[in-house]
mmCIF file of C-alpha atoms in Angstrom:
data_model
loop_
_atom_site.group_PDB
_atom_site.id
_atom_site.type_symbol
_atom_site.label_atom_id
_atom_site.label_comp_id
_atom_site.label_asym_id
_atom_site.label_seq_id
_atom_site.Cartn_x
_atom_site.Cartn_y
_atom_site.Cartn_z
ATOM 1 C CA UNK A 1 2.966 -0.610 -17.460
ATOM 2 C CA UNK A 2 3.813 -3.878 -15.841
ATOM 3 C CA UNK A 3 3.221 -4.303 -12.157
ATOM 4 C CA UNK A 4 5.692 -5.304 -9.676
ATOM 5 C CA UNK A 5 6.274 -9.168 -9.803
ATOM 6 C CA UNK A 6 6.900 -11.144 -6.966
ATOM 7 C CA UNK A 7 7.827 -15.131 -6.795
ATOM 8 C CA UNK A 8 7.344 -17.649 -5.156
ATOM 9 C CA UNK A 9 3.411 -16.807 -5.008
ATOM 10 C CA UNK A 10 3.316 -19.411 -1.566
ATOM 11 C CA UNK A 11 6.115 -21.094 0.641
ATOM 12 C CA UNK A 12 5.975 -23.532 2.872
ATOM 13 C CA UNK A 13 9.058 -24.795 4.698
ATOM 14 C CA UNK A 14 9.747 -25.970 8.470
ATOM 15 C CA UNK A 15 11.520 -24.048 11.156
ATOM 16 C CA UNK A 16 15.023 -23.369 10.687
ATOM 17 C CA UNK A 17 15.117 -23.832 7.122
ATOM 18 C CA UNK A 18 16.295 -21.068 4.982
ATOM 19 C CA UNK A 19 13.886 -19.305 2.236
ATOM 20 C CA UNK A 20 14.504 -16.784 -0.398
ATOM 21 C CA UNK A 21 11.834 -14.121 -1.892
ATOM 22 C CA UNK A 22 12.618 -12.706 -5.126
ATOM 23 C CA UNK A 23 11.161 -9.101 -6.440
ATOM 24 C CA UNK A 24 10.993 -7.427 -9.747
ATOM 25 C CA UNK A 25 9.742 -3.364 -9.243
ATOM 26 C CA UNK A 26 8.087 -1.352 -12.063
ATOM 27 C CA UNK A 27 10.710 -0.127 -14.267
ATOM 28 C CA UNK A 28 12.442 3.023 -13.600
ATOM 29 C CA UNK A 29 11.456 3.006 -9.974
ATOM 30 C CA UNK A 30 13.717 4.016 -7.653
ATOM 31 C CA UNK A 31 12.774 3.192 -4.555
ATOM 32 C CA UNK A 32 12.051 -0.622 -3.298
ATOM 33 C CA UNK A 33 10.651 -1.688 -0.140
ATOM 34 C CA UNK A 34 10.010 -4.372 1.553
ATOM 35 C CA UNK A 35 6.947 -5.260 4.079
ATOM 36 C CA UNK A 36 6.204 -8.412 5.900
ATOM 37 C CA UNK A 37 2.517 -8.423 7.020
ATOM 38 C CA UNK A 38 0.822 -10.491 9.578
ATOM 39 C CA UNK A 39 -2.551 -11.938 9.178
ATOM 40 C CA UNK A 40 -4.935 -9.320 10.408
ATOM 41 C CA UNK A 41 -2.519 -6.288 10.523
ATOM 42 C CA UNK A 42 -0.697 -3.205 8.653
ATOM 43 C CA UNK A 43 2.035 -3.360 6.892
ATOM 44 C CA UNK A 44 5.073 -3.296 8.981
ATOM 45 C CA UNK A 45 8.570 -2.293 6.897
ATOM 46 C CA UNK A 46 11.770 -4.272 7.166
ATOM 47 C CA UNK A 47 13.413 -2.364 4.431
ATOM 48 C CA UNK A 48 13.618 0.339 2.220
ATOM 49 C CA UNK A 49 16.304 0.638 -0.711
ATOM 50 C CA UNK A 50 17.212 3.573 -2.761
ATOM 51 C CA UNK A 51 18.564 2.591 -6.317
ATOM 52 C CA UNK A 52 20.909 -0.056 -4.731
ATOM 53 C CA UNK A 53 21.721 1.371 -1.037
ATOM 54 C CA UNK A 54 20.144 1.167 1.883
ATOM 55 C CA UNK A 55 18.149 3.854 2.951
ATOM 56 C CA UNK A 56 16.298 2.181 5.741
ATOM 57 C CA UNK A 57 16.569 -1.126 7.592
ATOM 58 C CA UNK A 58 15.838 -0.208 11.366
ATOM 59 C CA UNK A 59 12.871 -2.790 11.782
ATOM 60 C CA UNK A 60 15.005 -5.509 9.894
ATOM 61 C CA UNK A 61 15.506 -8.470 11.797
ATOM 62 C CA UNK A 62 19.342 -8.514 11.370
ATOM 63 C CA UNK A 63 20.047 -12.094 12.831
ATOM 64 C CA UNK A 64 18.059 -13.555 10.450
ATOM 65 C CA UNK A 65 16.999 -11.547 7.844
ATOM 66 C CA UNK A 66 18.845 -10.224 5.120
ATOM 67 C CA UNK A 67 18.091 -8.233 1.818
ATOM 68 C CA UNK A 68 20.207 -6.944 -1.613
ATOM 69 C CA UNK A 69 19.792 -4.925 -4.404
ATOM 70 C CA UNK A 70 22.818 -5.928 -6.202
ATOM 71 C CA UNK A 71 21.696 -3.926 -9.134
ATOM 72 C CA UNK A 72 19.714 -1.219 -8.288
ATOM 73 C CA UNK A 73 16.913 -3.298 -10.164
ATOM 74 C CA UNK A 74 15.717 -6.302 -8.801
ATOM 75 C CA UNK A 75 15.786 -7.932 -5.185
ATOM 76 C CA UNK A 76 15.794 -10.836 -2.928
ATOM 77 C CA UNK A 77 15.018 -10.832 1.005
ATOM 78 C CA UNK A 78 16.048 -14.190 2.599
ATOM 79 C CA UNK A 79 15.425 -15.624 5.909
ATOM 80 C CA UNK A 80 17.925 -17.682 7.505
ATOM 81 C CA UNK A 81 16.937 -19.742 9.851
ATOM 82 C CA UNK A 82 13.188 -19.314 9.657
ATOM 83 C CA UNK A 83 10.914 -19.444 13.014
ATOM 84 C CA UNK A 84 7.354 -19.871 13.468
ATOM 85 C CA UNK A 85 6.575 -16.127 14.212
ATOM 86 C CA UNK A 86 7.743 -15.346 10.504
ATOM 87 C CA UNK A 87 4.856 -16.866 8.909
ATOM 88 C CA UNK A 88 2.935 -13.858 7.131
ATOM 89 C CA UNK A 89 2.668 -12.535 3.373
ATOM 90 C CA UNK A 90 5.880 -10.935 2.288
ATOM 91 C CA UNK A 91 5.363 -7.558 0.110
ATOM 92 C CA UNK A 92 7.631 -5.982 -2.346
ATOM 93 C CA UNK A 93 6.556 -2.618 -3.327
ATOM 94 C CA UNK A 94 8.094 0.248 -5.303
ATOM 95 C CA UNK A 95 7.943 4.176 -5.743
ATOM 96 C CA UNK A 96 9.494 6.567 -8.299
ATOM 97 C CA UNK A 97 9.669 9.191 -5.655
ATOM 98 C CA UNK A 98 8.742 8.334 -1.483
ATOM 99 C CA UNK A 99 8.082 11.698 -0.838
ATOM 100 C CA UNK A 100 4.805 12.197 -3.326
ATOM 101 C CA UNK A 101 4.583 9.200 -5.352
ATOM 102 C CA UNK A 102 2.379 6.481 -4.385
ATOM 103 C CA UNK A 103 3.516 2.505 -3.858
ATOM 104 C CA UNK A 104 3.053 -0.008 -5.928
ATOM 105 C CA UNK A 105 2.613 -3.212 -4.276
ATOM 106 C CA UNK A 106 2.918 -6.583 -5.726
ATOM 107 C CA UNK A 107 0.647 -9.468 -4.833
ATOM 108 C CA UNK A 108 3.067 -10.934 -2.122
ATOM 109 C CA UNK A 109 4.752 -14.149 -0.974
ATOM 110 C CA UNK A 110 2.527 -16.103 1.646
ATOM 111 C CA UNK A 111 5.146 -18.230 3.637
ATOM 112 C CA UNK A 112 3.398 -20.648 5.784
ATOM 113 C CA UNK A 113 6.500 -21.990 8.504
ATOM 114 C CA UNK A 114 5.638 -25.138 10.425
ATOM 115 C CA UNK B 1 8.578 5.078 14.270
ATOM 116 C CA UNK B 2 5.510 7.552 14.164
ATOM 117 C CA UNK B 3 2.180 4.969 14.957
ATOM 118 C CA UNK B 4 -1.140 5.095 13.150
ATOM 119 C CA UNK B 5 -4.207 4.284 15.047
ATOM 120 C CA UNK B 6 -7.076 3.322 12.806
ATOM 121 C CA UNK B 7 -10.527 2.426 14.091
ATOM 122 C CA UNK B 8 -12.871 0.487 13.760
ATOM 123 C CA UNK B 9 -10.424 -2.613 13.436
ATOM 124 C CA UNK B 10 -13.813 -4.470 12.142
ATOM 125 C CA UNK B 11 -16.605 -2.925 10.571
ATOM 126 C CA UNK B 12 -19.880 -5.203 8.503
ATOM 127 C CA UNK B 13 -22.834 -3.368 7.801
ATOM 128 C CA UNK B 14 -25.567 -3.889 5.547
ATOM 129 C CA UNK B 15 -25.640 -3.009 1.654
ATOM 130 C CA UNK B 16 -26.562 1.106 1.347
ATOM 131 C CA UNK B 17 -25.303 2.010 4.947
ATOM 132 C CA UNK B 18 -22.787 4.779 5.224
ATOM 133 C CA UNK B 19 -19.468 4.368 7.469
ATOM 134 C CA UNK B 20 -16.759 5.982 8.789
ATOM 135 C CA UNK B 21 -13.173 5.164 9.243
ATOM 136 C CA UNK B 22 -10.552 6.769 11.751
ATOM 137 C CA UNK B 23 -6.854 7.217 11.256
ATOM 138 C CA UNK B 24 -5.520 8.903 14.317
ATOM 139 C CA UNK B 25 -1.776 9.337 15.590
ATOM 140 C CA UNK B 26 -0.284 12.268 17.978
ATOM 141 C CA UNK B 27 2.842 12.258 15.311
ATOM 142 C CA UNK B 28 2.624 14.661 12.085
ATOM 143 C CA UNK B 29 2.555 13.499 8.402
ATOM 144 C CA UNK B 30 3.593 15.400 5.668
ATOM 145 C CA UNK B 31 0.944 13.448 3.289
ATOM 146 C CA UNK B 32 -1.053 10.341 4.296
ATOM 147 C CA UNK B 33 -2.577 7.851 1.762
ATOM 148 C CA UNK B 34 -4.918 5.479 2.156
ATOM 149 C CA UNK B 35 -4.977 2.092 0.494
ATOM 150 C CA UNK B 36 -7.301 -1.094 0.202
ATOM 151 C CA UNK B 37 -6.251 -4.375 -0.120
ATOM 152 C CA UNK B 38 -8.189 -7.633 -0.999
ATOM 153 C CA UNK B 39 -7.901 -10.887 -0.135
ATOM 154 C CA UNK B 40 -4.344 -12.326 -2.414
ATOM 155 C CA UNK B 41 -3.673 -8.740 -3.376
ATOM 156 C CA UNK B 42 -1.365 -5.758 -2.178
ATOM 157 C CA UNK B 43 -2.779 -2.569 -1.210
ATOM 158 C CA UNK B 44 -3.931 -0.278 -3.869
ATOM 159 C CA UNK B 45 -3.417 3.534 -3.616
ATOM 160 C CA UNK B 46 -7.247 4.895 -3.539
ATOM 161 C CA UNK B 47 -5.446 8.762 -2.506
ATOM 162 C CA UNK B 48 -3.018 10.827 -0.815
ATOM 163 C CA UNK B 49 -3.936 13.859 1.386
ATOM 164 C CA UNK B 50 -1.183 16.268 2.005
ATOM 165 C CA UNK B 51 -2.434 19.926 2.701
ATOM 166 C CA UNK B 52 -4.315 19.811 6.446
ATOM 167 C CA UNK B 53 -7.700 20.269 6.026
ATOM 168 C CA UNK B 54 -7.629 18.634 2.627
ATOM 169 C CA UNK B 55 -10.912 17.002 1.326
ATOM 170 C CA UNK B 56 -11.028 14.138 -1.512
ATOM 171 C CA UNK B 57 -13.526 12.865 -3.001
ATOM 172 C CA UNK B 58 -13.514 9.168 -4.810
ATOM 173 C CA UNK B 59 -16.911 8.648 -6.092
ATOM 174 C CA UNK B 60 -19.320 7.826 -3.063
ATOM 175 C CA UNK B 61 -15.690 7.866 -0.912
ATOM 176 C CA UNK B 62 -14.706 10.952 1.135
ATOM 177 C CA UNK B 63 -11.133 11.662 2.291
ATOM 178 C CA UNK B 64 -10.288 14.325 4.479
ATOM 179 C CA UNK B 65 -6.459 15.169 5.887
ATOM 180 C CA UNK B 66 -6.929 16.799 9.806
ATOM 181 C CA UNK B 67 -5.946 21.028 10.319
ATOM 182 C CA UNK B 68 -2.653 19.626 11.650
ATOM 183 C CA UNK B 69 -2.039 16.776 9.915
ATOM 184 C CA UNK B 70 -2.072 14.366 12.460
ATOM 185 C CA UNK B 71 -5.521 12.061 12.020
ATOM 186 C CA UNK B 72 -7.358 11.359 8.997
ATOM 187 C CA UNK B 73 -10.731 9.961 8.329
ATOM 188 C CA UNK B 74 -12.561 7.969 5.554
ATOM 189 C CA UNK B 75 -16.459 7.913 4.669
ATOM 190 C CA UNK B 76 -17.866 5.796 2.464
ATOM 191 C CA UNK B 77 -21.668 6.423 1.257
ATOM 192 C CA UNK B 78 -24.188 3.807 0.452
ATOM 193 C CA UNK B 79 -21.788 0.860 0.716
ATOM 194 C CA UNK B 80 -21.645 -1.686 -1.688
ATOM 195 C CA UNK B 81 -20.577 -5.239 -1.577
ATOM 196 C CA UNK B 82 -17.887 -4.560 -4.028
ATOM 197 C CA UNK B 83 -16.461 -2.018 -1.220
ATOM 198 C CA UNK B 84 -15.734 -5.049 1.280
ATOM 199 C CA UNK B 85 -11.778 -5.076 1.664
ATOM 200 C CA UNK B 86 -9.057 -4.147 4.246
ATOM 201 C CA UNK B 87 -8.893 -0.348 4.345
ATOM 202 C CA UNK B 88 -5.704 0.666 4.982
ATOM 203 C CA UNK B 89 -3.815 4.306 6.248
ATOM 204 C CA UNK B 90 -0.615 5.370 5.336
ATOM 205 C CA UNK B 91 1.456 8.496 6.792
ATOM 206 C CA UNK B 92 4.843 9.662 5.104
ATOM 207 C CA UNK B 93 6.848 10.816 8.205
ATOM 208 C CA UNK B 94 8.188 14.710 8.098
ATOM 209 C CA UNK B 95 11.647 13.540 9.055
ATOM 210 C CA UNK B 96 12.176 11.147 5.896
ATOM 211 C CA UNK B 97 10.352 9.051 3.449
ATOM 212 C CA UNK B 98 9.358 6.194 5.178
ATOM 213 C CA UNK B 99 5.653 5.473 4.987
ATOM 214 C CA UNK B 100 3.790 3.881 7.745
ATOM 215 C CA UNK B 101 0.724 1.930 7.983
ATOM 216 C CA UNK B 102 -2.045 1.654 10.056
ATOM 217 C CA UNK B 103 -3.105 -2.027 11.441
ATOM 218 C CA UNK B 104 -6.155 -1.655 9.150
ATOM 219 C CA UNK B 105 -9.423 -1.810 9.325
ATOM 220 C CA UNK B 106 -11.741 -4.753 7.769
ATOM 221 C CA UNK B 107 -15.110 -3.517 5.996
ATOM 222 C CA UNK B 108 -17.448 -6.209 5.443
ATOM 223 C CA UNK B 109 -20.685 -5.081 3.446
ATOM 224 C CA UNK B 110 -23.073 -7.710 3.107
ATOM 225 C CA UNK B 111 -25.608 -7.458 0.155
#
């Protein structure tokens, strides 16, 4: 089966520009989330969709971030305005069930903001 | 948010050493998974752990799921170069499905 595609591969823009990351999950999964993950750590979720609602978006950035699944398919997370501290690899991931089905990660979006 | 404690943060050993790895939090997980992620890559499932006490093996990698379901721990026997990557746990919370990681720990086995 096809993995879960992610564009762009690497970003680059300047502080207080705007950026857009675009996701494609495995078909027939469910369940999309969304990680941003610092150089060095875990991990951390911003958000977590189910089919095309929200199931959760606690540790989402709300001023500034912002993420749909029009669809129930595919999905975008945008930044808007970007700062310094957002610079990390952006990961789109995917489940057919959260509970007892593993994620499958894409390869990520590096953004690099200078 | 339930936190995941894993330790070492950084681990490099020789070629043919064993290690262990330590996922600790005072939280309980219904299952926890652990991943490992390279360089470019996301994290790839290596297994999930959901009964407490569970053991898994993975070829020369051991998995085993703490009595109450709060710490986990992975060995690895005779490393290999091929098993340098960022080790990663994973713990589905009781209360929900949201899965969260550990801050990792980086393996480094040099030939």
């Amino acid at each position: 089966e096809a993995g879960v595609a992610q564009s762009p591969r690497y970003k680059i823009i300047e502080k207080r520009q705007s950026v857009a990351f675009w996701c494609n999950p495995i078909s027939g999964h469910a369940t999309l989330y969304w990680y941003q993950q610092i150089l060095g750590q875990g991990p951390k979720l911003l958000i977590q969709f189910q089919n095309n609602g929200v199931v959760d978006d606690s540790q989402l950035p709300k001023d500034r971030f912002s993420a749909e699944r029009l669809k129930g398919v595919d999905s975008t997370l945008k930044i808007q305005p970007a700062k310094l501290e957002d610079s990390a690899v952006y990961l789109c991931a995917s489940s057919s069930n959260p509970r007892n089905s593993p994620l499958h990660f894409g390869n990520g979006t590096r953004l690099t903001v200078t | 948010t339930q936190l995941l404690e894993q330790s070492p943060q950084f681990l490099s050993i020789q070629e043919g050493e064993n290690l262990t790895v330590y996922c600790n939090s005072s939280s309980v997980f219904s299952s926890l998974q652990w991943y490992r992620q390279e360089p470019g890559e996301g994290p790839v499932l290596l297994v999930t752990v959901v009964t407490g006490g569970e053991v898994k093996k993975l070829k020369r990698l051991t998995f085993q799921f703490g009595d109450a379901r709060k710490d986990s721990s992975l060995h690895i026997t005779a490393a290999q170069p091929g098993d340098t990557g960022l080790y990663l746990c994973a713990g589905v919370e009781t209360s929900g499905s949201r899965l969260t990681f550990g801050e990792g720990t980086q393996l480094t086995v040099n030939p």
